Amino acid sequence: MLMSMILNRVAAWRRYRQAFRELDGLTDRELAELGFGRRDIRTLARQAAAM
């Protein structure tokens, strides 16, 4: 049980980092076209990791 909780947290962290990297790689213009700004990247990455 503890091991599965740890593995789930690690997987969520990896999803967060991947989403963060992808969003951070977009230009300000690309983010604006999606309706977001740089300040939204962490929140969006957290939401993506929670899925």
Tab-separated table of N, CA and C in Angstrom:
chain	number	residue	atom	x	y	z
A	1	MET	N	0.830	-1.190	0.000
A	1	MET	CA	0.000	0.000	0.000
A	1	MET	C	0.869	1.246	0.000
A	2	LEU	N	1.843	1.309	0.881
A	2	LEU	CA	2.735	2.461	0.943
A	2	LEU	C	3.507	2.601	-0.368
A	3	MET	N	3.953	1.482	-0.903
A	3	MET	CA	4.711	1.522	-2.150
A	3	MET	C	3.858	2.052	-3.294
A	4	SER	N	2.601	1.656	-3.360
A	4	SER	CA	1.738	2.148	-4.434
A	4	SER	C	1.467	3.647	-4.281
A	5	MET	N	1.369	4.121	-3.043
A	5	MET	CA	1.178	5.560	-2.815
A	5	MET	C	2.406	6.333	-3.295
A	6	ILE	N	3.579	5.802	-2.999
A	6	ILE	CA	4.816	6.449	-3.432
A	6	ILE	C	4.904	6.459	-4.955
A	7	LEU	N	4.596	5.340	-5.563
A	7	LEU	CA	4.649	5.257	-7.021
A	7	LEU	C	3.637	6.200	-7.671
A	8	ASN	N	2.463	6.334	-7.073
A	8	ASN	CA	1.462	7.263	-7.600
A	8	ASN	C	1.951	8.703	-7.513
A	9	ARG	N	2.604	9.053	-6.411
A	9	ARG	CA	3.139	10.417	-6.246
A	9	ARG	C	4.246	10.697	-7.259
A	10	VAL	N	5.098	9.703	-7.475
A	10	VAL	CA	6.180	9.868	-8.451
A	10	VAL	C	5.598	10.042	-9.850
A	11	ALA	N	4.597	9.252	-10.180
A	11	ALA	CA	3.966	9.357	-11.493
A	11	ALA	C	3.296	10.721	-11.669
A	12	ALA	N	2.635	11.208	-10.622
A	12	ALA	CA	1.994	12.526	-10.687
A	12	ALA	C	3.046	13.617	-10.869
A	13	TRP	N	4.162	13.501	-10.165
A	13	TRP	CA	5.247	14.471	-10.310
A	13	TRP	C	5.789	14.468	-11.729
A	14	ARG	N	5.949	13.308	-12.315
A	14	ARG	CA	6.438	13.220	-13.703
A	14	ARG	C	5.446	13.854	-14.672
A	15	ARG	N	4.156	13.608	-14.456
A	15	ARG	CA	3.136	14.238	-15.311
A	15	ARG	C	3.189	15.751	-15.173
A	16	TYR	N	3.370	16.233	-13.937
A	16	TYR	CA	3.470	17.668	-13.694
A	16	TYR	C	4.669	18.248	-14.443
A	17	ARG	N	5.837	17.624	-14.283
A	17	ARG	CA	7.051	18.143	-14.924
A	17	ARG	C	6.931	18.141	-16.441
A	18	GLN	N	6.328	17.098	-16.989
A	18	GLN	CA	6.162	17.020	-18.446
A	18	GLN	C	5.231	18.129	-18.929
A	19	ALA	N	4.111	18.294	-18.265
A	19	ALA	CA	3.158	19.351	-18.645
A	19	ALA	C	3.807	20.723	-18.491
A	20	PHE	N	4.542	20.918	-17.395
A	20	PHE	CA	5.211	22.201	-17.167
A	20	PHE	C	6.205	22.498	-18.284
A	21	ARG	N	7.024	21.519	-18.635
A	21	ARG	CA	8.017	21.714	-19.701
A	21	ARG	C	7.360	22.058	-21.024
A	22	GLU	N	6.276	21.351	-21.347
A	22	GLU	CA	5.596	21.606	-22.612
A	22	GLU	C	4.993	23.010	-22.642
A	23	LEU	N	4.320	23.385	-21.563
A	23	LEU	CA	3.708	24.713	-21.514
A	23	LEU	C	4.768	25.811	-21.474
A	24	ASP	N	5.844	25.586	-20.739
A	24	ASP	CA	6.905	26.570	-20.633
A	24	ASP	C	7.619	26.759	-21.970
A	25	GLY	N	7.557	25.754	-22.821
A	25	GLY	CA	8.187	25.837	-24.136
A	25	GLY	C	7.401	26.653	-25.140
A	26	LEU	N	6.155	26.951	-24.819
A	26	LEU	CA	5.347	27.765	-25.721
A	26	LEU	C	5.744	29.225	-25.615
A	27	THR	N	5.560	29.947	-26.695
A	27	THR	CA	5.823	31.385	-26.668
A	27	THR	C	4.663	32.079	-25.960
A	28	ASP	N	4.892	33.330	-25.576
A	28	ASP	CA	3.828	34.110	-24.940
A	28	ASP	C	2.626	34.234	-25.875
A	29	ARG	N	2.900	34.362	-27.148
A	29	ARG	CA	1.816	34.480	-28.133
A	29	ARG	C	0.996	33.191	-28.213
A	30	GLU	N	1.684	32.056	-28.224
A	30	GLU	CA	0.978	30.772	-28.279
A	30	GLU	C	0.118	30.575	-27.031
A	31	LEU	N	0.670	30.924	-25.878
A	31	LEU	CA	-0.113	30.827	-24.644
A	31	LEU	C	-1.330	31.732	-24.704
A	32	ALA	N	-1.144	32.958	-25.202
A	32	ALA	CA	-2.248	33.912	-25.296
A	32	ALA	C	-3.334	33.393	-26.234
A	33	GLU	N	-2.930	32.735	-27.313
A	33	GLU	CA	-3.910	32.162	-28.244
A	33	GLU	C	-4.753	31.083	-27.570
A	34	LEU	N	-4.168	30.413	-26.582
A	34	LEU	CA	-4.897	29.396	-25.821
A	34	LEU	C	-5.699	30.002	-24.671
A	35	GLY	N	-5.485	31.294	-24.443
A	35	GLY	CA	-6.211	31.981	-23.382
A	35	GLY	C	-5.506	31.957	-22.035
A	36	PHE	N	-4.202	31.730	-22.061
A	36	PHE	CA	-3.429	31.645	-20.824
A	36	PHE	C	-2.236	32.579	-20.875
A	37	GLY	N	-1.644	32.797	-19.726
A	37	GLY	CA	-0.408	33.565	-19.623
A	37	GLY	C	0.631	32.735	-18.915
A	38	ARG	N	1.841	33.244	-18.851
A	38	ARG	CA	2.926	32.530	-18.156
A	38	ARG	C	2.567	32.229	-16.713
A	39	ARG	N	1.844	33.138	-16.078
A	39	ARG	CA	1.496	32.954	-14.658
A	39	ARG	C	0.582	31.745	-14.444
A	40	ASP	N	-0.047	31.252	-15.507
A	40	ASP	CA	-0.981	30.130	-15.402
A	40	ASP	C	-0.314	28.763	-15.549
A	41	ILE	N	0.947	28.735	-15.934
A	41	ILE	CA	1.604	27.470	-16.269
A	41	ILE	C	1.612	26.493	-15.099
A	42	ARG	N	1.988	26.947	-13.911
A	42	ARG	CA	2.037	26.018	-12.764
A	42	ARG	C	0.672	25.441	-12.449
A	43	THR	N	-0.344	26.275	-12.479
A	43	THR	CA	-1.700	25.804	-12.188
A	43	THR	C	-2.150	24.789	-13.225
A	44	LEU	N	-1.905	25.078	-14.486
A	44	LEU	CA	-2.301	24.165	-15.559
A	44	LEU	C	-1.553	22.831	-15.455
A	45	ALA	N	-0.277	22.903	-15.125
A	45	ALA	CA	0.511	21.670	-14.982
A	45	ALA	C	0.005	20.843	-13.798
A	46	ARG	N	-0.353	21.518	-12.696
A	46	ARG	CA	-0.919	20.790	-11.539
A	46	ARG	C	-2.221	20.100	-11.916
A	47	GLN	N	-3.064	20.810	-12.661
A	47	GLN	CA	-4.333	20.223	-13.085
A	47	GLN	C	-4.102	19.025	-13.995
A	48	ALA	N	-3.142	19.124	-14.881
A	48	ALA	CA	-2.833	18.013	-15.789
A	48	ALA	C	-2.325	16.799	-15.025
A	49	ALA	N	-1.538	17.038	-13.981
A	49	ALA	CA	-0.988	15.936	-13.192
A	49	ALA	C	-2.047	15.251	-12.359
A	50	ALA	N	-3.096	15.967	-12.000
A	50	ALA	CA	-4.142	15.396	-11.165
A	50	ALA	C	-5.071	14.467	-11.937
A	51	MET	N	-5.026	14.526	-13.240
A	51	MET	CA	-5.932	13.695	-14.055
A	51	MET	C	-5.546	12.249	-14.008
